[in-house]
Short mmCIF file of C-alpha atoms and ligand atoms in Angstrom, two decimals:
data_model
loop_
_atom_site.label_atom_id
_atom_site.label_comp_id
_atom_site.label_asym_id
_atom_site.label_seq_id
_atom_site.Cartn_x
_atom_site.Cartn_y
_atom_site.Cartn_z
CA UNK A 29 157.78 111.29 90.75
CA UNK A 30 160.94 112.71 89.17
CA UNK A 31 161.50 116.44 89.48
CA UNK A 32 161.65 117.13 85.78
CA UNK A 33 160.40 119.23 82.92
CA UNK A 34 158.75 117.04 80.29
CA UNK A 35 157.24 118.80 77.26
CA UNK A 36 153.53 117.83 77.25
CA UNK A 37 153.25 118.58 73.53
CA UNK A 38 155.85 115.93 72.66
CA UNK A 39 156.38 113.78 75.75
CA UNK A 40 160.11 114.55 75.62
CA UNK A 41 162.23 115.04 78.72
CA UNK A 42 163.60 118.60 78.68
CA UNK A 43 165.51 118.75 81.98
CA UNK A 44 165.70 116.70 85.17
CA UNK A 45 166.76 118.08 88.56
CA UNK A 46 168.37 116.29 91.50
CA UNK A 47 166.22 116.69 94.61
CA UNK A 48 167.71 118.73 97.44
CA UNK A 49 169.12 116.66 100.29
CA UNK A 50 167.79 117.16 103.83
CA UNK A 51 170.92 119.19 104.61
CA UNK A 52 170.31 121.43 101.58
CA UNK A 53 166.66 121.88 102.56
CA UNK A 54 167.66 122.82 106.10
CA UNK A 55 170.21 125.32 104.82
CA UNK A 56 167.59 126.89 102.53
CA UNK A 57 165.08 127.23 105.34
CA UNK A 58 167.90 128.83 107.35
CA UNK A 59 168.49 131.34 104.56
CA UNK A 60 164.79 132.18 104.46
CA UNK A 61 164.78 132.60 108.22
CA UNK A 62 167.83 134.90 108.17
CA UNK A 63 166.21 136.87 105.35
CA UNK A 64 163.08 137.29 107.48
CA UNK A 65 165.13 138.82 110.28
CA UNK A 66 166.49 141.32 107.74
CA UNK A 67 163.22 141.93 105.91
CA UNK A 68 161.13 142.63 109.00
CA UNK A 69 163.37 145.61 109.68
CA UNK A 70 162.69 147.20 106.30
CA UNK A 71 159.99 149.73 105.45
CA UNK A 72 157.17 149.42 102.94
CA UNK A 73 158.67 151.84 100.37
CA UNK A 74 161.90 149.85 100.26
CA UNK A 75 160.09 146.55 99.75
CA UNK A 76 157.78 148.18 97.19
CA UNK A 77 160.78 149.34 95.15
CA UNK A 78 162.17 145.80 95.10
CA UNK A 79 158.75 144.38 94.18
CA UNK A 80 158.39 146.83 91.30
CA UNK A 81 161.87 145.90 90.12
CA UNK A 82 160.89 142.20 90.19
CA UNK A 83 157.84 143.05 88.05
CA UNK A 84 160.10 144.88 85.58
CA UNK A 85 162.46 141.92 85.39
CA UNK A 86 159.56 139.62 84.61
CA UNK A 87 158.34 141.92 81.86
CA UNK A 88 161.84 142.29 80.43
CA UNK A 89 162.06 138.51 80.31
CA UNK A 90 158.48 137.98 79.13
CA UNK A 91 159.24 135.93 76.03
CA UNK A 92 161.68 133.59 77.77
CA UNK A 93 159.43 133.12 80.77
CA UNK A 94 156.38 132.48 78.59
CA UNK A 95 158.23 129.92 76.51
CA UNK A 96 159.31 128.18 79.71
CA UNK A 97 155.66 127.90 80.79
CA UNK A 98 154.63 126.43 77.43
CA UNK A 99 157.41 123.86 77.60
CA UNK A 100 156.72 122.89 81.20
CA UNK A 101 152.95 122.50 81.15
CA UNK A 102 151.67 123.06 77.62
CA UNK A 103 149.54 126.21 77.88
CA UNK A 104 149.36 128.22 74.67
CA UNK A 105 152.00 130.86 74.12
CA UNK A 106 149.36 133.63 74.15
CA UNK A 107 148.05 132.49 77.53
CA UNK A 108 151.60 132.07 78.82
CA UNK A 109 152.39 135.69 77.96
CA UNK A 110 149.16 136.75 79.65
CA UNK A 111 150.19 134.84 82.78
CA UNK A 112 153.55 136.63 82.92
CA UNK A 113 151.86 140.02 82.50
CA UNK A 114 149.35 139.16 85.18
CA UNK A 115 152.18 138.34 87.58
CA UNK A 116 153.80 141.72 86.96
CA UNK A 117 150.45 143.47 87.51
CA UNK A 118 149.85 141.55 90.74
CA UNK A 119 153.29 142.49 92.02
CA UNK A 120 152.68 146.16 91.29
CA UNK A 121 149.28 145.96 92.95
CA UNK A 122 150.80 144.83 96.23
CA UNK A 123 153.78 147.20 95.89
CA UNK A 124 151.21 149.98 95.69
CA UNK A 125 148.62 148.83 98.23
CA UNK A 126 150.36 146.75 100.91
CA UNK A 127 150.99 149.65 103.27
CA UNK A 128 147.31 150.68 103.19
CA UNK A 129 146.11 147.11 103.63
CA UNK A 130 148.31 146.65 106.70
CA UNK A 131 147.82 150.09 108.24
CA UNK A 132 145.98 148.85 111.33
CA UNK A 133 143.53 151.05 113.17
CA UNK A 134 143.13 153.31 116.22
CA UNK A 135 140.24 152.50 118.57
CA UNK A 136 137.88 155.49 118.44
CA UNK A 137 136.96 155.15 122.12
CA UNK A 138 140.05 153.88 124.02
CA UNK A 139 138.34 154.71 127.35
CA UNK A 140 135.97 151.81 126.64
CA UNK A 141 138.90 149.46 127.30
CA UNK A 142 140.41 151.62 130.06
CA UNK A 143 143.25 152.85 127.83
CA UNK A 144 144.59 156.25 126.93
CA UNK A 145 145.14 154.86 123.44
CA UNK A 146 144.40 151.51 121.83
CA UNK A 147 145.22 150.33 118.34
CA UNK A 148 145.92 147.38 116.09
CA UNK A 149 148.78 146.69 113.71
CA UNK A 150 149.68 143.91 111.29
CA UNK A 151 153.09 142.36 111.61
CA UNK A 152 154.77 139.63 109.55
CA UNK A 153 154.92 136.09 110.91
CA UNK A 154 158.15 134.66 109.48
CA UNK A 155 158.95 131.93 106.97
CA UNK A 156 155.84 130.64 105.16
CA UNK A 157 155.83 127.38 103.21
CA UNK A 158 154.05 127.51 99.84
CA UNK A 159 153.08 124.20 98.23
CA UNK A 160 152.02 125.02 94.69
CA UNK A 161 150.51 123.38 91.59
CA UNK A 162 151.74 123.34 88.02
CA UNK A 163 148.76 124.83 86.21
CA UNK A 164 149.84 128.47 86.55
CA UNK A 165 153.50 127.88 87.44
CA UNK A 166 154.28 131.58 87.93
CA UNK A 167 150.95 133.17 88.85
CA UNK A 168 150.01 130.68 91.57
CA UNK A 169 153.30 131.41 93.30
CA UNK A 170 153.31 135.17 92.74
CA UNK A 171 149.85 135.62 94.19
CA UNK A 172 151.26 134.23 97.42
CA UNK A 173 154.77 135.64 97.20
CA UNK A 174 153.93 139.26 96.32
CA UNK A 175 151.72 139.91 99.37
CA UNK A 176 153.87 137.75 101.64
CA UNK A 177 157.09 139.60 100.84
CA UNK A 178 155.37 143.00 100.94
CA UNK A 179 154.13 142.16 104.44
CA UNK A 180 157.71 141.35 105.47
CA UNK A 181 157.40 137.57 105.49
CA UNK A 182 159.73 135.29 103.56
CA UNK A 183 158.83 132.13 101.67
CA UNK A 184 160.00 128.63 100.90
CA UNK A 185 158.43 127.07 97.83
CA UNK A 186 157.70 123.42 97.19
CA UNK A 187 156.53 123.63 93.60
CA UNK A 188 154.89 120.82 91.64
CA UNK A 189 157.44 118.27 90.47
CA UNK A 190 156.70 118.88 86.77
CA UNK A 191 157.54 122.63 86.78
CA UNK A 192 161.05 122.80 88.28
CA UNK A 193 162.31 125.37 85.77
CA UNK A 194 159.65 127.81 86.94
CA UNK A 195 160.53 127.02 90.54
CA UNK A 196 164.22 127.72 89.99
CA UNK A 197 163.41 130.92 88.07
CA UNK A 198 161.31 132.21 90.97
CA UNK A 199 164.03 131.33 93.47
CA UNK A 200 166.33 133.88 91.84
CA UNK A 201 163.81 136.54 90.79
CA UNK A 202 163.27 138.37 94.10
CA UNK A 203 166.93 138.37 95.03
CA UNK A 204 167.83 139.79 91.63
CA UNK A 205 165.30 142.55 92.29
CA UNK A 206 167.00 143.54 95.55
CA UNK A 207 165.24 141.56 98.28
CA UNK A 208 167.63 140.17 100.94
CA UNK A 209 169.22 136.90 99.80
CA UNK A 210 167.01 133.98 100.81
CA UNK A 211 163.75 135.95 100.90
CA UNK A 212 162.23 133.38 98.56
CA UNK A 213 163.78 129.94 98.36
CA UNK A 214 162.78 126.99 96.22
CA UNK A 215 163.03 123.53 97.75
CA UNK A 216 163.36 120.83 95.11
CA UNK A 217 161.63 118.10 97.08
CA UNK A 218 158.94 115.49 96.44
CA UNK A 219 155.52 115.74 98.07
CA UNK A 220 156.72 113.30 100.72
CA UNK A 221 159.29 115.91 101.85
CA UNK A 222 156.64 118.51 102.76
CA UNK A 223 155.93 117.17 106.24
CA UNK A 224 159.52 117.55 107.39
CA UNK A 225 159.58 121.18 106.21
CA UNK A 226 156.26 122.01 107.81
CA UNK A 227 157.38 120.58 111.15
CA UNK A 228 160.53 122.73 111.11
CA UNK A 229 160.09 125.31 113.90
CA UNK A 230 161.46 128.06 111.65
CA UNK A 231 158.50 127.56 109.28
CA UNK A 232 155.52 129.29 110.87
CA UNK A 233 152.65 128.77 108.43
CA UNK A 234 151.72 127.17 105.12
CA UNK A 235 149.66 127.80 102.04
CA UNK A 236 148.74 125.05 99.60
CA UNK A 237 147.11 125.33 96.21
CA UNK A 238 146.30 121.99 94.70
CA UNK A 239 144.10 118.97 95.08
CA UNK A 240 141.87 118.15 98.00
CA UNK A 241 143.91 115.13 99.23
CA UNK A 242 147.09 117.22 99.28
CA UNK A 243 145.23 119.97 101.14
CA UNK A 244 143.87 117.59 103.76
CA UNK A 245 147.33 116.16 104.35
CA UNK A 246 149.05 119.54 104.75
CA UNK A 247 146.22 120.91 106.89
CA UNK A 248 146.40 117.98 109.29
CA UNK A 249 150.15 118.38 109.72
CA UNK A 250 149.77 122.14 110.17
CA UNK A 251 146.99 121.50 112.69
CA UNK A 252 149.14 119.19 114.73
CA UNK A 253 151.85 121.88 114.77
CA UNK A 254 149.34 124.69 115.49
CA UNK A 255 150.42 126.54 112.37
CA UNK A 256 148.12 128.71 110.27
CA UNK A 257 147.21 127.31 106.89
CA UNK A 258 145.48 128.63 103.75
CA UNK A 259 144.12 126.08 101.29
CA UNK A 260 143.09 126.76 97.69
CA UNK A 261 141.82 123.43 96.45
CA UNK A 262 139.81 122.04 93.59
CA UNK A 263 136.59 123.19 92.05
CA UNK A 264 133.81 121.95 89.83
CA UNK A 265 132.28 125.31 89.07
CA UNK A 266 128.71 125.56 87.80
CA UNK A 267 127.90 127.78 84.81
CA UNK A 268 124.15 128.37 84.81
CA UNK A 269 122.33 129.51 81.67
CA UNK A 270 118.74 130.75 82.02
CA UNK A 271 116.25 131.57 79.24
CA UNK A 272 116.83 135.34 79.36
CA UNK A 273 120.58 134.96 78.80
CA UNK A 274 122.32 136.39 75.77
CA UNK A 275 122.92 132.94 74.30
CA UNK A 276 125.67 133.93 71.84
CA UNK A 277 127.68 135.56 74.62
CA UNK A 278 126.96 132.70 77.01
CA UNK A 279 128.17 130.09 74.52
CA UNK A 280 131.33 132.00 73.64
CA UNK A 281 132.10 132.52 77.33
CA UNK A 282 131.28 128.89 78.14
CA UNK A 283 133.88 127.73 75.64
CA UNK A 284 136.51 130.12 76.98
CA UNK A 285 135.68 129.28 80.57
CA UNK A 286 135.91 125.52 79.98
CA UNK A 287 139.06 125.55 77.86
CA UNK A 288 141.25 128.38 79.10
CA UNK A 289 144.60 127.00 80.30
CA UNK A 290 143.79 123.83 78.30
CA UNK A 291 140.90 123.22 80.68
CA UNK A 292 143.17 122.99 83.73
CA UNK A 293 142.22 125.93 85.91
CA UNK A 294 140.58 125.50 89.30
CA UNK A 295 137.98 128.10 88.25
CA UNK A 296 137.25 126.76 84.79
CA UNK A 297 133.51 126.27 84.44
CA UNK A 298 133.06 122.50 84.53
CA UNK A 299 129.33 121.88 84.91
CA UNK A 300 127.00 123.67 82.49
CA UNK A 301 123.51 123.82 83.97
CA UNK A 302 121.08 124.93 81.28
CA UNK A 303 117.37 125.70 81.46
CA UNK A 304 115.25 123.37 79.34
CA UNK A 305 113.96 126.27 77.20
CA UNK A 306 117.45 126.95 75.83
CA UNK A 307 119.17 123.61 76.50
CA UNK A 308 119.07 122.17 72.98
CA UNK A 309 120.13 125.43 71.32
CA UNK A 310 122.94 125.80 73.87
CA UNK A 311 124.19 122.23 73.34
CA UNK A 312 124.14 122.61 69.58
CA UNK A 313 126.07 125.89 69.56
CA UNK A 314 128.41 124.93 72.40
CA UNK A 315 129.28 121.64 70.69
CA UNK A 316 129.99 123.41 67.39
CA UNK A 317 132.14 126.04 69.06
CA UNK A 318 134.10 123.49 71.11
CA UNK A 319 134.65 121.30 68.04
CA UNK A 320 135.91 124.32 66.06
CA UNK A 321 138.76 125.08 68.48
CA UNK A 322 142.22 124.80 66.95
CA UNK A 323 144.08 122.07 68.85
CA UNK A 324 147.81 121.88 68.31
CA UNK A 325 151.34 122.88 69.21
CA UNK A 326 151.00 125.41 72.05
CA UNK A 327 153.92 127.38 70.63
CA UNK A 328 151.93 128.12 67.45
CA UNK A 329 150.27 131.53 67.71
CA UNK A 330 147.05 130.17 66.18
CA UNK A 331 146.59 127.31 68.63
CA UNK A 332 143.61 127.65 70.97
CA UNK A 333 143.95 124.39 72.90
CA UNK A 334 147.23 122.69 73.81
CA UNK A 335 147.82 119.34 75.50
CA UNK A 336 146.93 118.19 78.99
CA UNK A 337 150.00 118.79 81.19
CA UNK A 338 150.84 115.20 82.13
CA UNK A 339 150.20 111.67 80.91
CA UNK A 340 148.46 110.83 84.20
CA UNK A 341 146.28 113.95 83.94
CA UNK A 342 145.07 112.90 80.51
CA UNK A 343 144.45 109.35 81.71
CA UNK A 344 142.42 110.60 84.71
CA UNK A 345 140.36 112.91 82.50
CA UNK A 346 139.61 110.19 79.97
CA UNK A 347 138.60 107.76 82.71
CA UNK A 348 135.93 110.25 83.85
CA UNK A 349 134.62 110.72 80.30
CA UNK A 350 134.68 106.98 79.52
CA UNK A 351 132.90 106.15 82.77
CA UNK A 352 130.11 108.61 81.87
CA UNK A 353 129.84 107.21 78.34
CA UNK A 354 129.72 103.63 79.65
CA UNK A 355 126.88 104.59 81.98
CA UNK A 356 124.77 106.17 79.26
CA UNK A 357 125.94 109.76 78.78
CA UNK A 358 125.97 111.17 75.26
CA UNK A 359 129.19 112.70 73.98
CA UNK A 360 128.42 115.33 71.35
CA UNK A 361 132.05 116.05 70.44
CA UNK A 362 135.46 114.67 71.43
CA UNK A 363 135.74 111.88 73.95
CA UNK A 364 138.89 110.02 72.85
CA UNK A 365 142.55 110.95 73.43
CA UNK A 366 144.12 112.27 70.23
CA UNK A 367 146.43 109.88 68.41
CA UNK A 368 149.54 112.05 68.18
CA UNK A 369 152.68 112.58 70.28
CA UNK A 370 152.10 114.39 73.58
CA UNK A 371 149.04 114.34 75.80
CA UNK A 372 146.39 115.97 73.67
CA UNK A 373 142.72 115.55 74.48
CA UNK A 374 140.04 117.07 72.26
CA UNK A 375 137.43 119.57 73.41
CA UNK A 376 134.71 117.28 74.73
CA UNK A 377 131.04 117.86 75.55
CA UNK A 378 129.16 115.29 77.64
CA UNK A 379 125.39 115.50 78.03
CA UNK A 380 123.02 113.43 80.10
CA UNK A 381 125.35 113.19 83.11
CA UNK A 382 123.67 111.49 86.09
CA UNK A 383 124.68 111.13 89.76
CA UNK A 384 125.94 107.54 89.21
CA UNK A 385 128.66 108.85 86.92
CA UNK A 386 131.99 109.93 88.38
CA UNK A 387 131.82 113.07 86.24
CA UNK A 388 128.86 114.23 88.30
CA UNK A 389 130.90 114.56 91.49
CA UNK A 390 134.56 114.70 90.49
CA UNK A 391 136.57 117.55 89.03
CA UNK A 392 137.35 117.17 85.31
CA UNK A 393 140.79 118.75 84.98
CA UNK A 394 140.99 119.12 81.22
CA UNK A 395 138.78 120.22 78.32
CA UNK A 396 135.69 118.11 79.05
CA UNK A 397 132.37 119.82 79.84
CA UNK A 398 129.29 118.25 81.44
CA UNK A 399 125.94 119.72 80.40
CA UNK A 400 122.78 119.32 82.49
CA UNK A 401 119.18 120.13 81.58
CA UNK A 402 117.05 121.69 84.33
CA UNK A 403 113.38 122.58 84.49
CA UNK A 404 113.54 125.74 86.60
CA UNK A 405 115.78 127.96 88.69
CA UNK A 406 115.20 125.93 91.85
CA UNK A 407 116.53 122.81 90.16
CA UNK A 408 119.43 124.81 88.71
CA UNK A 409 120.43 126.04 92.15
CA UNK A 410 120.04 122.60 93.72
CA UNK A 411 122.29 121.07 91.09
CA UNK A 412 124.83 123.91 91.30
CA UNK A 413 125.16 123.29 95.03
CA UNK A 414 125.08 119.47 94.80
CA UNK A 415 128.86 119.23 94.92
CA UNK A 416 131.49 118.95 97.60
CA UNK A 417 133.28 121.92 96.01
CA UNK A 418 132.50 125.62 96.34
CA UNK A 419 135.14 127.65 94.55
CA UNK A 420 133.53 129.94 91.96
CA UNK A 421 130.44 130.01 89.74
CA UNK A 422 128.79 131.85 86.87
CA UNK A 423 125.18 132.74 86.17
CA UNK A 424 123.78 133.93 82.85
CA UNK A 425 120.46 135.75 83.11
CA UNK A 426 119.04 139.18 82.33
CA UNK A 427 116.36 138.93 85.00
CA UNK A 428 117.42 141.01 88.01
CA UNK A 429 115.36 139.06 90.51
CA UNK A 430 116.69 135.75 89.22
CA UNK A 431 120.22 137.11 89.37
CA UNK A 432 119.78 137.91 93.06
CA UNK A 433 118.32 134.43 93.67
CA UNK A 434 121.51 132.82 92.39
CA UNK A 435 123.99 135.33 93.82
CA UNK A 436 122.52 134.72 97.27
CA UNK A 437 121.93 131.01 96.89
CA UNK A 438 125.11 129.61 95.37
CA UNK A 439 127.54 128.14 97.91
CA UNK A 440 130.83 129.32 96.45
CA UNK A 441 133.62 131.81 97.08
CA UNK A 442 132.54 133.87 94.07
CA UNK A 443 129.68 134.40 91.64
CA UNK A 444 130.21 135.98 88.23
CA UNK A 445 127.03 137.29 86.62
CA UNK A 446 127.00 137.28 82.81
CA UNK A 447 130.73 136.71 82.79
CA UNK A 448 133.45 134.18 83.40
CA UNK A 449 135.28 133.42 86.65
CA UNK A 450 138.66 135.12 86.71
CA UNK A 451 141.01 136.02 89.55
CA UNK A 452 141.80 139.71 90.06
CA UNK A 453 144.29 141.11 92.58
CA UNK A 454 141.53 143.48 93.73
CA UNK A 455 139.03 140.74 94.62
CA UNK A 456 139.34 138.12 97.39
CA UNK A 457 139.88 134.63 95.98
CA UNK A 458 139.09 131.35 97.68
CA UNK A 459 136.50 128.72 98.31
CA UNK A 460 134.08 127.17 100.74
CA UNK A 461 133.37 123.48 101.44
CA UNK A 462 136.12 121.21 100.04
CA UNK A 463 137.48 124.02 97.87
CA UNK A 464 139.49 125.35 100.74
CA UNK A 465 139.87 127.74 103.64
CA UNK A 466 141.13 131.29 103.75
CA UNK A 467 141.48 133.88 101.03
CA UNK A 468 144.18 135.02 98.66
CA UNK A 469 144.51 138.36 96.86
CA UNK A 470 143.04 141.74 97.92
CA UNK A 471 143.49 143.00 101.49
CA UNK A 472 142.36 139.66 102.91
CA UNK A 473 145.16 137.81 101.12
CA UNK A 474 147.99 139.88 102.57
CA UNK A 475 146.48 139.76 106.07
CA UNK A 476 146.34 135.93 106.12
CA UNK A 477 149.99 135.67 107.05
CA UNK A 478 150.19 138.52 109.53
CA UNK A 479 149.95 138.79 113.28
CA UNK A 480 147.12 141.22 114.03
CA UNK A 481 148.50 142.73 117.20
CA UNK A 482 146.39 144.71 119.66
CA UNK A 483 148.25 147.49 121.46
CA UNK A 484 146.84 148.88 124.73
CA UNK A 485 148.41 151.91 126.38
CA UNK A 486 147.49 152.92 129.94
P1 NAP B 1 148.31 118.24 93.57
O1 NAP B 1 148.63 116.90 93.06
O2 NAP B 1 147.59 118.35 94.85
O3 NAP B 1 149.69 119.02 93.64
C1 NAP B 1 149.78 120.35 94.14
C2 NAP B 1 151.04 120.49 94.94
O4 NAP B 1 150.92 119.71 96.13
C3 NAP B 1 152.29 119.96 94.23
O5 NAP B 1 153.37 120.74 94.59
C4 NAP B 1 152.40 118.55 94.77
O6 NAP B 1 153.71 118.04 94.68
C5 NAP B 1 151.98 118.77 96.20
N1 NAP B 1 151.43 117.60 96.88
C6 NAP B 1 150.71 116.59 96.34
N2 NAP B 1 150.35 115.72 97.29
C7 NAP B 1 150.83 116.20 98.47
C8 NAP B 1 150.79 115.75 99.82
N3 NAP B 1 150.15 114.64 100.16
N4 NAP B 1 151.43 116.48 100.74
C9 NAP B 1 152.05 117.62 100.41
N5 NAP B 1 152.13 118.10 99.17
C10 NAP B 1 151.52 117.40 98.20
O7 NAP B 1 147.46 119.06 92.54
P2 NAP B 1 147.74 119.23 91.00
O8 NAP B 1 147.23 118.03 90.29
O9 NAP B 1 149.16 119.64 90.74
O10 NAP B 1 146.85 120.52 90.68
C11 NAP B 1 145.53 120.41 90.30
C12 NAP B 1 144.59 120.70 91.42
O11 NAP B 1 144.85 121.97 91.97
C13 NAP B 1 143.17 120.76 90.94
O12 NAP B 1 142.31 120.13 91.86
C14 NAP B 1 142.89 122.23 90.89
O13 NAP B 1 141.53 122.56 90.95
C15 NAP B 1 143.65 122.71 92.06
N6 NAP B 1 143.91 124.14 91.97
C16 NAP B 1 143.29 124.97 92.84
C17 NAP B 1 143.49 126.33 92.76
C18 NAP B 1 142.81 127.30 93.69
O14 NAP B 1 143.21 128.43 93.75
N7 NAP B 1 141.77 126.90 94.39
C19 NAP B 1 144.35 126.84 91.79
C20 NAP B 1 144.96 125.95 90.92
C21 NAP B 1 144.74 124.60 91.03
P3 NAP B 1 154.12 116.99 93.53
O15 NAP B 1 153.96 117.69 92.24
O16 NAP B 1 155.55 116.66 93.83
O17 NAP B 1 153.20 115.82 93.67
#
């Protein structure tokens, strides 16, 4: 796959990049390693000042950065601006909180271990490889980079091949803000180049956000090198609607949760599991609201749904929908790629999905929703958990006991009650089952790439 920016709204090539040679990759890892030796000697306040400066730069350049995101992967300009702002907020969060999160602790009773004093402290590990996806080209990287750099680690980034402009922008950002040169280096390499980087002894750990096959591959290489790995993989999040739900709010949130980021977020709701008492009303209103979305040029302020990011992504999505239709599912709106330049796919609602259909088990990465009818809460929970994924989930109910039933019972990294799954710097983010291992964001996220050192003094 070429390392190139291709505008998904038009299909036109915007810019192509030559991949780095092995020698260039080695030199860049060397820079990141040298930067680590410098960065580990700095104090939190110094790093926090640089991180805040990086956040300011991003905000100063908001319009240019947002336009770059639209051109690289087709999200709407409003959502692109929101992504840039979220990055700046995440950077400030870690500038503010990193020192507290990594404070370590004194053992209250050191005599219990025969010491005069015993304590723990978190220390940085070194150069961490980040393999990142294209769907949030800045935010996915920042939510790794901000805690990593605040902890004193440095990073090398292998970004998705279709967002090289974002990758190059990020390469410069931290250095411009004052971090030692090389603290964050982009490697313009194909996926096949990841193994060589991960086996480099100067690279001590890896984080991958992306698909399950990519995660399995990187985890097996990291395992063979005994290197720590964090994986944030796919999801097919359930969105459960029970009879006591506020149906208007549930429908509006269902639409937003299925179509935000043009339906290409790992935590988009993808499977709508609706109690029989409200199923028909939900389908009717959900279909109408999905069909009413304004699909168009993502640079237009009024557009609500832009294109799918790549030609192959649209093909994969349509294959899932067509397979369901061919096996008897009913499509209440959408269902055919739009006949216009670019990779547009309409908001699509599929009902009557059964286990024989690929859509039942596979992640639909685009604006296609599956709706299921269930008889009771037990069936709703069984269906919610009948997936290899376990990233996030949402439950709509106003019955407190029922709420607790789902919050306890759903196998996922998060449950949102009467709301929509969103990532917040304050909350741990990650999955169970095939959705990944480890956590990003919050205190847990910054501690993932630290050495928790025990100190015993006699
Ligand atoms: P992808 O194909 O797995 O690509 C993600 C990154 O991994 C890219 O940089 C890609 O490089 C690289 N890659 C692909 N195969 C690899 C391999 N065998 N070894 C090493 N690196 C490899 O995923 P995607 O299609 O871009 O992104 C969509 C997926 O990401 C969805 O499943 C989505 O749910 C998931 N996702 C998860 C989260 C989360 O936090 N859990 C967040 C966002 C997205 P190339 O581009 O060069 O192929």
